Short mmCIF file of C-alpha atoms and ligand atoms in Angstrom, two decimals:
data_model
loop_
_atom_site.label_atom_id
_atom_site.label_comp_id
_atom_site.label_asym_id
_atom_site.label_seq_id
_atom_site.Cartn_x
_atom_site.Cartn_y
_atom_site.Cartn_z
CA UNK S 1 -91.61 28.88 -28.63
CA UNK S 2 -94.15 25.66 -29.26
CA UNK S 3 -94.71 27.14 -32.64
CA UNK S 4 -91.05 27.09 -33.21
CA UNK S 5 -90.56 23.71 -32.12
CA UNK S 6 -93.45 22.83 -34.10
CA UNK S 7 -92.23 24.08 -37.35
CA UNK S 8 -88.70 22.22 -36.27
CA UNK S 9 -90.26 19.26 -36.15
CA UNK S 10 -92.21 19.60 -39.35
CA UNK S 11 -89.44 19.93 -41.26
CA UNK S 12 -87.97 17.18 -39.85
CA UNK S 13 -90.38 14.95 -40.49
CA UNK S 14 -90.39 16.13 -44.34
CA UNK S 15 -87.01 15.90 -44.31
CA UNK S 16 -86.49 11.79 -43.34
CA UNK S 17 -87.74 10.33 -46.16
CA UNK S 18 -86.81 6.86 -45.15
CA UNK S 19 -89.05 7.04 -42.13
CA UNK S 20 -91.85 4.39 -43.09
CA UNK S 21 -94.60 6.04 -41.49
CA UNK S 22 -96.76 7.00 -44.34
CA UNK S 23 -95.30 4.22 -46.16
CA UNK S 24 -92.84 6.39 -48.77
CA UNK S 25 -90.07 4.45 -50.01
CA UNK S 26 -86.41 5.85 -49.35
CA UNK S 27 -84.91 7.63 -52.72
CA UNK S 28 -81.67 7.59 -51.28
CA UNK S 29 -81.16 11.67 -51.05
CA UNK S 30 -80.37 13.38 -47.37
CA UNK S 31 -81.59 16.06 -46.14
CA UNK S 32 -80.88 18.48 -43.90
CA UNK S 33 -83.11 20.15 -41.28
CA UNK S 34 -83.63 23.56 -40.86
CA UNK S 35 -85.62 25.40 -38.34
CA UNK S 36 -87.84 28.45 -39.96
CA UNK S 37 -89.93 30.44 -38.91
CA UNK S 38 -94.05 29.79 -38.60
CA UNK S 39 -94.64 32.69 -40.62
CA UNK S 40 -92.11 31.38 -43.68
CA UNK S 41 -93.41 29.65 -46.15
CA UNK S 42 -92.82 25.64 -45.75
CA UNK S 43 -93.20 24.79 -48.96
CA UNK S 44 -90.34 26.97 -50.46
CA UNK S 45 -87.48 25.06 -51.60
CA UNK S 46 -84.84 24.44 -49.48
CA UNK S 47 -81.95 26.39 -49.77
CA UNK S 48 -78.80 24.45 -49.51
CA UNK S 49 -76.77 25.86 -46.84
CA UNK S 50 -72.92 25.57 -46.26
CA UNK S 51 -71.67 22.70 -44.25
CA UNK S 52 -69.87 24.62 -41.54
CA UNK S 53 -72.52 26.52 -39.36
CA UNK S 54 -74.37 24.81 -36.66
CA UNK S 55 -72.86 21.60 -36.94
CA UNK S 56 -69.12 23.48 -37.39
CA UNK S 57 -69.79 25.19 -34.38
CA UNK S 58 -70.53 22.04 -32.13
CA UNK S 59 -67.18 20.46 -33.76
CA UNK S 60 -65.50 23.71 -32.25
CA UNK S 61 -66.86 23.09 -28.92
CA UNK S 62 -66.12 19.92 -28.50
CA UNK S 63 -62.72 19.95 -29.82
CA UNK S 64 -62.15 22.90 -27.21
CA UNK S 65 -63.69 20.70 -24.05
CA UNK S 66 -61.47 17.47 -25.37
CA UNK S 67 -58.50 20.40 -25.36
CA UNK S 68 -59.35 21.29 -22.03
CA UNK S 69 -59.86 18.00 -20.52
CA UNK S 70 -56.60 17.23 -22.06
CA UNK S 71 -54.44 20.12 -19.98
CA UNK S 72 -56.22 19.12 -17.05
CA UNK S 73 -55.21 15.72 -17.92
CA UNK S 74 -51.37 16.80 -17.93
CA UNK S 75 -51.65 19.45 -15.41
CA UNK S 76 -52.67 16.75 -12.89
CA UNK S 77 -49.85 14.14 -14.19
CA UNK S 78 -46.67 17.41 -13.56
CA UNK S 79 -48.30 17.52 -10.38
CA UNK S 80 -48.60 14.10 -9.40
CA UNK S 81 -44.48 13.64 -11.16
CA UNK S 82 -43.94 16.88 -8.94
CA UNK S 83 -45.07 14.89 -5.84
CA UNK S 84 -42.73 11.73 -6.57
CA UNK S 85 -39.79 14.55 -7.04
CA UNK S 86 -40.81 16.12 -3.44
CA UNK S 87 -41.17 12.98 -2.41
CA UNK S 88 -37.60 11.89 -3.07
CA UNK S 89 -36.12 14.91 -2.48
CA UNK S 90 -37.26 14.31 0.99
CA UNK S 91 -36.40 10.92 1.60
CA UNK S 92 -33.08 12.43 0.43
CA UNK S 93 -32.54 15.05 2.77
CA UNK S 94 -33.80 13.36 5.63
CA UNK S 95 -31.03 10.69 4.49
CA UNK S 96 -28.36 13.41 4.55
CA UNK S 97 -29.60 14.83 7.97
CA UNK S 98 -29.70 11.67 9.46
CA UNK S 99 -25.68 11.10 8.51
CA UNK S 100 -24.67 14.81 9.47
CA UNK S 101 -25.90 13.42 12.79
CA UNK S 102 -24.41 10.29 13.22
CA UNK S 103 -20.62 12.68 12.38
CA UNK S 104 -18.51 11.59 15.71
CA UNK S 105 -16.69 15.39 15.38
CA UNK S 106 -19.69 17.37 15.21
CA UNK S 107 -19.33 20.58 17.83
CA UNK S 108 -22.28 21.20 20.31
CA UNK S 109 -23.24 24.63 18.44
CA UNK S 110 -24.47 22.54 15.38
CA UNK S 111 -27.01 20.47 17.27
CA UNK S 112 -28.97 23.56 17.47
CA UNK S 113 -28.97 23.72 13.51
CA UNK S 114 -30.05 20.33 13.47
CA UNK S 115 -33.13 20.53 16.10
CA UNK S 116 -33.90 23.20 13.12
CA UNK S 117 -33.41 21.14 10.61
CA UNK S 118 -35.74 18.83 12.33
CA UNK S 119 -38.71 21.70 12.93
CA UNK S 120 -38.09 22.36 8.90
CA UNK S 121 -38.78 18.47 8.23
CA UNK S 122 -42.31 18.97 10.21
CA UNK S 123 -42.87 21.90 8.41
CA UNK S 124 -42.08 20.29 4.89
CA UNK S 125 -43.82 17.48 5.79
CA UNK S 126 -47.16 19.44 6.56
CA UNK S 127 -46.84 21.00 3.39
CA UNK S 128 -46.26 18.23 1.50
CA UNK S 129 -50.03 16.77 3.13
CA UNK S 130 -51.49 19.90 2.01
CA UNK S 131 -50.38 19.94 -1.30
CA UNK S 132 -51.66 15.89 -1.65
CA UNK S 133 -55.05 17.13 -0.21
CA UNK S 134 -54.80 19.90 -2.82
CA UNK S 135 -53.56 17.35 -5.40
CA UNK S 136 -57.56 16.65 -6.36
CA UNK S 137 -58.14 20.16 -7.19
CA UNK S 138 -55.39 21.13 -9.26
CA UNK S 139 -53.55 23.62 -7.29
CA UNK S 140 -49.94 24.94 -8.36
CA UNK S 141 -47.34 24.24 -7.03
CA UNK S 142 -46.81 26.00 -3.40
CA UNK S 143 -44.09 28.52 -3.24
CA UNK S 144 -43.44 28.53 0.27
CA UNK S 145 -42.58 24.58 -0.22
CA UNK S 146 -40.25 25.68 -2.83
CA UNK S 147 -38.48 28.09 -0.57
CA UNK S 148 -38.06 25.90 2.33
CA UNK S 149 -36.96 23.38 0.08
CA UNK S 150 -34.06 26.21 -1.43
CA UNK S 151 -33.44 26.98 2.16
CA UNK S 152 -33.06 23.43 3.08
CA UNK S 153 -30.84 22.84 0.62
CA UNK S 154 -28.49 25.78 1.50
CA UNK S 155 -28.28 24.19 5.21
CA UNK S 156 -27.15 21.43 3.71
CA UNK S 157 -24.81 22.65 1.46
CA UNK S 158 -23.09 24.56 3.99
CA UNK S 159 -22.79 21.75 6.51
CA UNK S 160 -20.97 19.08 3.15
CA UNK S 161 -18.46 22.42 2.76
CA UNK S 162 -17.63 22.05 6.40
CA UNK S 163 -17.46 18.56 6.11
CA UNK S 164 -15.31 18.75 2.99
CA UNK S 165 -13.07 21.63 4.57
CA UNK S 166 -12.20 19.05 7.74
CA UNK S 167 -11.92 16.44 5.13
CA UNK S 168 -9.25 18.65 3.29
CA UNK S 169 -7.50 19.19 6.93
CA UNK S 170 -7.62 15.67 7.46
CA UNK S 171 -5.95 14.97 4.44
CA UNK S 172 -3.29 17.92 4.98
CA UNK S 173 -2.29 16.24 8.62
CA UNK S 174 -1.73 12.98 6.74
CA UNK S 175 -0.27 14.28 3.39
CA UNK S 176 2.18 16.03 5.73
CA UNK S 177 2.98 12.47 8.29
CA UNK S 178 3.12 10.76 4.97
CA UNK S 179 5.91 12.74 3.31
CA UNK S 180 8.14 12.51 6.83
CA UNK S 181 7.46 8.92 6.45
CA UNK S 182 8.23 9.12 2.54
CA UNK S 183 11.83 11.27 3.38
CA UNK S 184 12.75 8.37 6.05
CA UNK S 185 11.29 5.49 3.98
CA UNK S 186 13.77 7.87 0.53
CA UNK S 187 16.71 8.04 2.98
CA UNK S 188 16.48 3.96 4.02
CA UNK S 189 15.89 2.56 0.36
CA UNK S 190 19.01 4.94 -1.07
CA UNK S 191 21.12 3.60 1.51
CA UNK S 192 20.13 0.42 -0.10
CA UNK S 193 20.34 1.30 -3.12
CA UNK S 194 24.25 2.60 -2.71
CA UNK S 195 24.76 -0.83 -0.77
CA UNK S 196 23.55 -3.25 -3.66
CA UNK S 197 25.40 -1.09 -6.38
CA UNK S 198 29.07 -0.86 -3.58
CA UNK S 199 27.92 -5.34 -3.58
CA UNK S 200 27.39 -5.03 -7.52
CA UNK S 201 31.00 -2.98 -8.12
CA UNK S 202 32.06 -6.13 -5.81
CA UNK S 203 30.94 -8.68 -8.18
CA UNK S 204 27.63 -10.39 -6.73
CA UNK S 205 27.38 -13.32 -9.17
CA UNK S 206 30.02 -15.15 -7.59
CA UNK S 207 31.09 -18.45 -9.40
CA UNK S 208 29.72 -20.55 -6.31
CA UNK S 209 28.41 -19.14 -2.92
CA UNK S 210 32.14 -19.75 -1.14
CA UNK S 211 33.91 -18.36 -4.13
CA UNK S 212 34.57 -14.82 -3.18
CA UNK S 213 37.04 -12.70 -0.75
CA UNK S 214 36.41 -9.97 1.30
CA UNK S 215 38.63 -7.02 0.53
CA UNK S 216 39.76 -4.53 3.16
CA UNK S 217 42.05 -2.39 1.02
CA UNK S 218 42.96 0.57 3.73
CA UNK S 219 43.72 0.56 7.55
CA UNK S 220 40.56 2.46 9.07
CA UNK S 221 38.40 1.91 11.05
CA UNK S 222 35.24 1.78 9.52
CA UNK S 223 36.55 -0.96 6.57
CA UNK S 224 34.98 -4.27 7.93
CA UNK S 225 33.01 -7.63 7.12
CA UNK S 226 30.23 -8.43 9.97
CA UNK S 227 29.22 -12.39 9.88
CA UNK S 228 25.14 -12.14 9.80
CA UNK S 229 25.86 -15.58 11.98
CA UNK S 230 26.49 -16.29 15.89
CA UNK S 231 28.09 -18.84 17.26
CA UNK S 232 26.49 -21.54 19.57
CA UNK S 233 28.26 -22.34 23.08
CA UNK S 234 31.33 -24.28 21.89
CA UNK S 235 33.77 -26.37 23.94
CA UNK S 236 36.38 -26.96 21.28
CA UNK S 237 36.31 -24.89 17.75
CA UNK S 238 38.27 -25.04 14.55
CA UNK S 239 38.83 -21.42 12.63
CA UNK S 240 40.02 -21.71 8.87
CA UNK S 241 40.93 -19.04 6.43
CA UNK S 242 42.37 -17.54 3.15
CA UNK S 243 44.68 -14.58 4.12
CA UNK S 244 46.24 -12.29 2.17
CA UNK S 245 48.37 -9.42 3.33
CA UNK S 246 51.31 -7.21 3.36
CA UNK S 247 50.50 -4.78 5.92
CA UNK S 248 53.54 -3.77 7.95
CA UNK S 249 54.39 -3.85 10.57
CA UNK S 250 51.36 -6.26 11.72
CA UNK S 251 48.65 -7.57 9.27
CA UNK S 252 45.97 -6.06 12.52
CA UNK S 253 43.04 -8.03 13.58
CA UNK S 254 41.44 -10.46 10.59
CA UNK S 255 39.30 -11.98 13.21
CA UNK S 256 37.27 -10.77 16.82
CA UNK S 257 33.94 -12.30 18.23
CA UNK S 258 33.19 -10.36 20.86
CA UNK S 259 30.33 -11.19 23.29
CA UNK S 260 28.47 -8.95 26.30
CA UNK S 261 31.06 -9.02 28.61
CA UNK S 262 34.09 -10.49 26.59
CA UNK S 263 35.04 -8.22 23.52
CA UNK S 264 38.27 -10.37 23.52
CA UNK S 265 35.98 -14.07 23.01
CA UNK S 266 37.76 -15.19 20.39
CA UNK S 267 40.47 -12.77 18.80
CA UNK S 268 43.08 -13.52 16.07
CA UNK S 269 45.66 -10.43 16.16
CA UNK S 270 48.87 -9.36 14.70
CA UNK S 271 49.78 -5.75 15.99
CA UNK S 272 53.28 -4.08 15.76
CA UNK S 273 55.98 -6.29 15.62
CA UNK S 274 54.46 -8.97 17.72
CA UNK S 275 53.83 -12.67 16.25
CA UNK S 276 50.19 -13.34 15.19
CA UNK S 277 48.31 -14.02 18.55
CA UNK S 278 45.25 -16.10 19.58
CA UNK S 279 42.89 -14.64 22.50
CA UNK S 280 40.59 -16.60 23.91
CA UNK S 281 38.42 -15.21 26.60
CA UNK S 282 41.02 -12.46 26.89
CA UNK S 283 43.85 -15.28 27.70
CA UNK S 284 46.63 -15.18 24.94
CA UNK S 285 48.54 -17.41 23.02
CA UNK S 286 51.61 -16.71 19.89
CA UNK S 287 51.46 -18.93 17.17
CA UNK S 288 54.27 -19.20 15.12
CA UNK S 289 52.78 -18.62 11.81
CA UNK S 290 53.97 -15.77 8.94
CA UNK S 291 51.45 -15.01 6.43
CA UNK S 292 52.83 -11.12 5.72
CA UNK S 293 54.44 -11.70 2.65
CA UNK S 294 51.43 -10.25 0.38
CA UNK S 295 50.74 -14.15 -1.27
CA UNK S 296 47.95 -16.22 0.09
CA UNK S 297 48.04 -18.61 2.83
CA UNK S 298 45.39 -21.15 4.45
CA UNK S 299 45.63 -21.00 8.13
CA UNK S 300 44.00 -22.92 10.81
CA UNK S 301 43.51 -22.70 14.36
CA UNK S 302 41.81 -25.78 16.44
CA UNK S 303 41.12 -25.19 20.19
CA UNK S 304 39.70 -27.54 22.98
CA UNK S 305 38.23 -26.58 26.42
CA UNK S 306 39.52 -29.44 27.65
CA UNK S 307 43.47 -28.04 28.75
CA UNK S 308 42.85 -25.47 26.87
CA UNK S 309 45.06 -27.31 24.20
CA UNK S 310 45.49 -25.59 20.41
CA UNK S 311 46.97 -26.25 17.06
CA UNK S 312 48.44 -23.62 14.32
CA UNK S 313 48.35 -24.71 10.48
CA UNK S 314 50.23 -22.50 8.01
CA UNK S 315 49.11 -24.41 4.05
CA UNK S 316 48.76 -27.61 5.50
CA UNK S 317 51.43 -27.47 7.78
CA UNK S 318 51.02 -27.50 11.46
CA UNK S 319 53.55 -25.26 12.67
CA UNK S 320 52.36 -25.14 16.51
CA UNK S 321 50.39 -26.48 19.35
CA UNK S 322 50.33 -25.53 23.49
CA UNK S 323 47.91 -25.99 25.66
CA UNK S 324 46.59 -23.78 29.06
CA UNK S 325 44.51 -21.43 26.73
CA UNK S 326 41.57 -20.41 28.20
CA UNK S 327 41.05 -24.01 29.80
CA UNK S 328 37.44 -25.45 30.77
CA UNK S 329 36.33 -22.01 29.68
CA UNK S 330 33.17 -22.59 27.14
CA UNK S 331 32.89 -20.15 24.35
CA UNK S 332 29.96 -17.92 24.89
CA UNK S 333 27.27 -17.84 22.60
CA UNK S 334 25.25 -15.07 20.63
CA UNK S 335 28.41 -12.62 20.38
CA UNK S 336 29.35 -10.77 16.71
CA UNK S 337 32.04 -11.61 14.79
CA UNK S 338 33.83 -9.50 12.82
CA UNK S 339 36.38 -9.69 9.90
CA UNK S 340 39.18 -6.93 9.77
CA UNK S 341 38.57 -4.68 13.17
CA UNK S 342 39.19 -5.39 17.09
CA UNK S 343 36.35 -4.97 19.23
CA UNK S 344 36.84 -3.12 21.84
CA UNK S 345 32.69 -2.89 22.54
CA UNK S 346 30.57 -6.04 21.09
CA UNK S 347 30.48 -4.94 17.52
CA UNK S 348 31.91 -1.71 17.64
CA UNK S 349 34.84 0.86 19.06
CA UNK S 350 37.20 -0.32 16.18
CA UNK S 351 40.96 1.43 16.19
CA UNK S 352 42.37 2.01 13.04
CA UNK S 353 45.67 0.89 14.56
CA UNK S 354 44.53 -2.80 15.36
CA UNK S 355 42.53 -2.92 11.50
CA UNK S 356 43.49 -5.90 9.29
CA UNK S 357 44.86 -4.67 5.94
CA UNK S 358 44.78 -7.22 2.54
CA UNK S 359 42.31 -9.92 2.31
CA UNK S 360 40.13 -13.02 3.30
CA UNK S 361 37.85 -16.03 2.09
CA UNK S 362 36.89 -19.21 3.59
CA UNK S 363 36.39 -18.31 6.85
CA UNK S 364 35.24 -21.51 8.57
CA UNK S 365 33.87 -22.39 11.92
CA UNK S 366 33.20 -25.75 13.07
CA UNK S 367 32.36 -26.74 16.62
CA UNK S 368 35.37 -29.65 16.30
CA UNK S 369 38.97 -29.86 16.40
CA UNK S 370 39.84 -30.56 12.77
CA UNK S 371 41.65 -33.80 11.85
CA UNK S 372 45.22 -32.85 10.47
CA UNK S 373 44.13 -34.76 6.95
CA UNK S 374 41.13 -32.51 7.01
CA UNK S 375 43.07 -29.37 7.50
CA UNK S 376 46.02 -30.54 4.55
CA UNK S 377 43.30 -31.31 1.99
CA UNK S 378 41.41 -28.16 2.49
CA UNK S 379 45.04 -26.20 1.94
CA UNK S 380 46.26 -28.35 -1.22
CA UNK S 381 42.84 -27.77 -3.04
CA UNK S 382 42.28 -31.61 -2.90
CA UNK S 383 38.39 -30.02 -1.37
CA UNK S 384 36.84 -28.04 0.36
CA UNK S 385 34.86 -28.28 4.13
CA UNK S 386 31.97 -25.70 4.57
CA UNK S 387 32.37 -25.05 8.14
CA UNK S 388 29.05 -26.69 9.99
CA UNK S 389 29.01 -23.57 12.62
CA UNK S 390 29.94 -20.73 10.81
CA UNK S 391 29.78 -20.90 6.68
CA UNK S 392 31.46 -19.04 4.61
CA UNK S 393 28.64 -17.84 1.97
CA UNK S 394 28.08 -14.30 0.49
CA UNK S 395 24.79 -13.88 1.85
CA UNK S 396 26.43 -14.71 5.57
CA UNK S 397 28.96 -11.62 5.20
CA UNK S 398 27.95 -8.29 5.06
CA UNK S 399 30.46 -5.30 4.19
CA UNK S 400 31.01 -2.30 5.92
CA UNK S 401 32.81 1.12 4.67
CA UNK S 402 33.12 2.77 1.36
CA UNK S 403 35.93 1.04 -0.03
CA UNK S 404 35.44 -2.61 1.35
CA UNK S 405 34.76 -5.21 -1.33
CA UNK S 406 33.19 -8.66 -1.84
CA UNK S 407 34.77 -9.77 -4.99
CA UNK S 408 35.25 -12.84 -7.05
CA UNK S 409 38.12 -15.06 -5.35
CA UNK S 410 41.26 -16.47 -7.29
CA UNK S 411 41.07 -20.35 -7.92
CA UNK S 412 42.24 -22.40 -5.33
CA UNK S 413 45.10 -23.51 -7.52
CA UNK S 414 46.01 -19.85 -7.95
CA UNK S 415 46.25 -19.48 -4.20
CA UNK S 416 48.96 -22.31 -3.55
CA UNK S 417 52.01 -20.56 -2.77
CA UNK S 418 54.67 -22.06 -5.24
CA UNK S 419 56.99 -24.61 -5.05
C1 NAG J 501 -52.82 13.13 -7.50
O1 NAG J 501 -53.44 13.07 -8.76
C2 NAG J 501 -52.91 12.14 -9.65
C3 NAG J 501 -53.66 12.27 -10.98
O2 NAG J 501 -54.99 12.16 -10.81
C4 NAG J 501 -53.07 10.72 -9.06
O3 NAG J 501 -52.51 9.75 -9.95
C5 NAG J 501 -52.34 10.69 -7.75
O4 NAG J 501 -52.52 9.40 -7.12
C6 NAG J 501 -52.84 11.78 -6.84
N1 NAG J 501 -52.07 11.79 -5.65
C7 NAG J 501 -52.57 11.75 -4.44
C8 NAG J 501 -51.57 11.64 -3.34
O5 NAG J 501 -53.72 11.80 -4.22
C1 NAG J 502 1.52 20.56 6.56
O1 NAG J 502 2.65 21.15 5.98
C2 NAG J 502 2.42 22.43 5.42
C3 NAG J 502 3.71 22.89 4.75
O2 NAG J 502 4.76 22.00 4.95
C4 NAG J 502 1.96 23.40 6.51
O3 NAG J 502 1.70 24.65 5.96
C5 NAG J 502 0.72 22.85 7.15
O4 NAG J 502 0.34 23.68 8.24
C6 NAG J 502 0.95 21.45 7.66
N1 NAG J 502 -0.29 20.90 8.15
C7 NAG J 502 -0.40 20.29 9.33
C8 NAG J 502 -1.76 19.83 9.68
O5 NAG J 502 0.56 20.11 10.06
C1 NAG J 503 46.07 -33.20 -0.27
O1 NAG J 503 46.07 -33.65 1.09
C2 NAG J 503 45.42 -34.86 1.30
C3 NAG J 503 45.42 -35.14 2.79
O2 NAG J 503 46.70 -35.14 3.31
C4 NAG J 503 46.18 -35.97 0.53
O3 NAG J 503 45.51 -37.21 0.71
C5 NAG J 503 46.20 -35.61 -0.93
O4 NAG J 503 46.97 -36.55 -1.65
C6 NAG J 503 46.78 -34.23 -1.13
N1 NAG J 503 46.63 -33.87 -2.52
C7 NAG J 503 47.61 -33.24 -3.18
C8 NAG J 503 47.29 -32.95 -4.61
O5 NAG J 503 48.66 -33.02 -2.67
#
């Protein structure tokens, strides 16, 4: 063995020519060292030996350790990325355990499942410790983490398909209250719907507000115009109006406001073959006007508490007056009026027998007797008075009954009855 190294070194030292020892100058040629054996000869040339062999070899090595070191290198980095993945998964589940609690409808049998759920969390937790301890050493990946983890997963899966099934029950309950509400809400808007197109067939656009008639063509009882308006407590009233009609043997009732208590408040009637009559508070009065010739007249009617004194206008005319109707007796307030049916109940119990047949415009309350001037210019077109109680405006009248008609009203010059 010393003879070996011996001989090693020899050669060595013939072989670095640059070495300065025994002062020989460097000729610029490498060598390379070889050991040989002490019984070789040293002074036989050197045989020039391939490049790859000992030197080769070491490459090999090394290149194998660098390989190594390399695996281990990524080995450790999956684990450590494996961690961060448990580690979220985790933070995860605990997240979705934590909400499956806080679930108001939750029977008692599940709590059981999620004191379980709980002991798994321990469990996964210890696991996950051990596997960081392990982290160091390299070790794979534990299986039984893996399973607990799958089984973990199942719990939870099974719990969001319960949750999704009372979702989907949920939804059925409300789907279901949702499409009564939809058939009522269908039912209400078509019963609009044939109301706008019955006030479209009537002629909406009307030239102004007060320019259109109400038509009540048959004698039912379910043809009528409601006022959308009350009337205030009065103690004297004028009523104007357009009226058209032919009906025989009475025109019926063109006007009734009824009132809890008093159907009969005010009522303006012509029924069989009685004279048109004025009720107020029940208490009755004829007036000697004739409108039942089928041309259109402008009638008025002024009344006073005081006596209980009224007026009749026929075109400008007044044809009547008496007094003793209804005296000192205030009109009540908040009653309904109606145009074309007799009250018998406030707003309702119509008879066909009492129902005004033809038409009407202009009907105009005030809470004032009417000056005779007022009434005659009003009637011979010279203008028109908006009553300040009661207005006639389309959006004030509503129609009631297939067959009953807003529609556009003749000019007032096309109303005056000729000379
Ligand atoms: C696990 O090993 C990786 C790689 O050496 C390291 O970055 C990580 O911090 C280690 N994790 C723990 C919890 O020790
Ligand atoms: C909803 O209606 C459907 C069919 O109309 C019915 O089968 C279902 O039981 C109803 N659901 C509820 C919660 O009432
Ligand atoms: C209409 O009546 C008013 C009031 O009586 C009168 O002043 C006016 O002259 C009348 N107009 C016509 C065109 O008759």
């Amino acid at each position: 063995m010393f003879s070996l190294l011996c001989g090693l070194m020899s050669v060595c030292a013939l072989g670095r020519g640059q070495l300065a020892t025994n002062g020989q100058l460097d000729d610029g040629k490498r060598y390379i060292c070889r050991a040989i054996p002490l019984s070789g000869d040293p002074t036989c040339p050197v045989t020039l030996l391939p490049e790859l062999n000992a030197g080769g070899q070491e490459e090999e090595l090394r290149n194998t350790v660098m390989q190594l070191r390399e695996t281990i290198l990524q080995q450790k980095e999956m684990i450590s990325k494996q961690i961060g993945t448990i580690n979220e998964l985790t933070t995860k589940l605990s997240l979705c355990a934590s909400t499956t609690d806080d679930r108001k409808y939750d029977k008692g049998s599940s709590w059981g499942k999620e004191k379980q759920n709980t002991m798994g969390d321990d469990r996964l937790e210890n696991l996950e410790q051990q596997h960081l301890r392990a982290n160091v050493s390299g070790a794979p990946f534990p299986t039984e983490l893996r399973d607990l983890l799958q089984r973990r997963l199942g719990e939870l899966e099974k719990q969001l398909l319960k949750k999704v099934s009372n979702l989907e029950e949920e939804k059925s309950m409300l789907s279901n209250a949702t499409a009564e509400y939809r058939l009522k809400t269908e039912s209400t808007l078509s019963a609009l719907v044939d109301r706008i197109s019955e006030l479209e067939k009537g002629g909406g656009d009307f030239k102004s507000p007060e320019q259109f008639k109400l038509s009540l063509p048959q004698r039912t009882n379910y043809l009528y115009g409601r006022v959308t308006k009350t009337l205030p407590e009065m103690y004297a009233f004028t009523l104007c109006m357009w009226i058209k009609s032919s009906a025989s043997p009475g025109i019926g009732t063109p006007f009734s406001y009824g009132v809890p208590g008093q159907a009969n408040e005010i009522v303006l009637i012509e029924w069989g073959n009685n004279p048109i009559e004025l009720l107020i508070n029940d208490k009755v009065a004829q007036l000697p006007l004739e409108v039942r010739d089928g041309k259109w007249h402008h009638i008025c009617i002024t009344w006073t508490t005081r006596d209980g004194q009224w007026e009749a206008y026929q075109d400008g005319g007044k044809l009547g007056s008496g007094d003793n109707l209804a005296a000192w007796h205030p009109i009540k307030p908040g009653g309904v009026i109606i145009l074309g049916q007799e009250q018998d109940v406030v707003g309702g119990r119509f008879d066909a027998g009492q129902a005004f047949v033809g038409e009407l415009s202009q009907v105009n309350i005030w809470d004032r007797v009417l000056k005779p001037v007022e009434i005659q210019s009003m009637a011979n077109c010279s203008s028109y008075i908006p009553g300040n109680v009661i207005s006639w405006l389309a959006s004030n009248v509503e129609v009631f009954g297939r067959g009953a008609f807003k529609r556009p009203m003749e000019t007032c010059q096309e109303r005056l009855p000729k000379a």
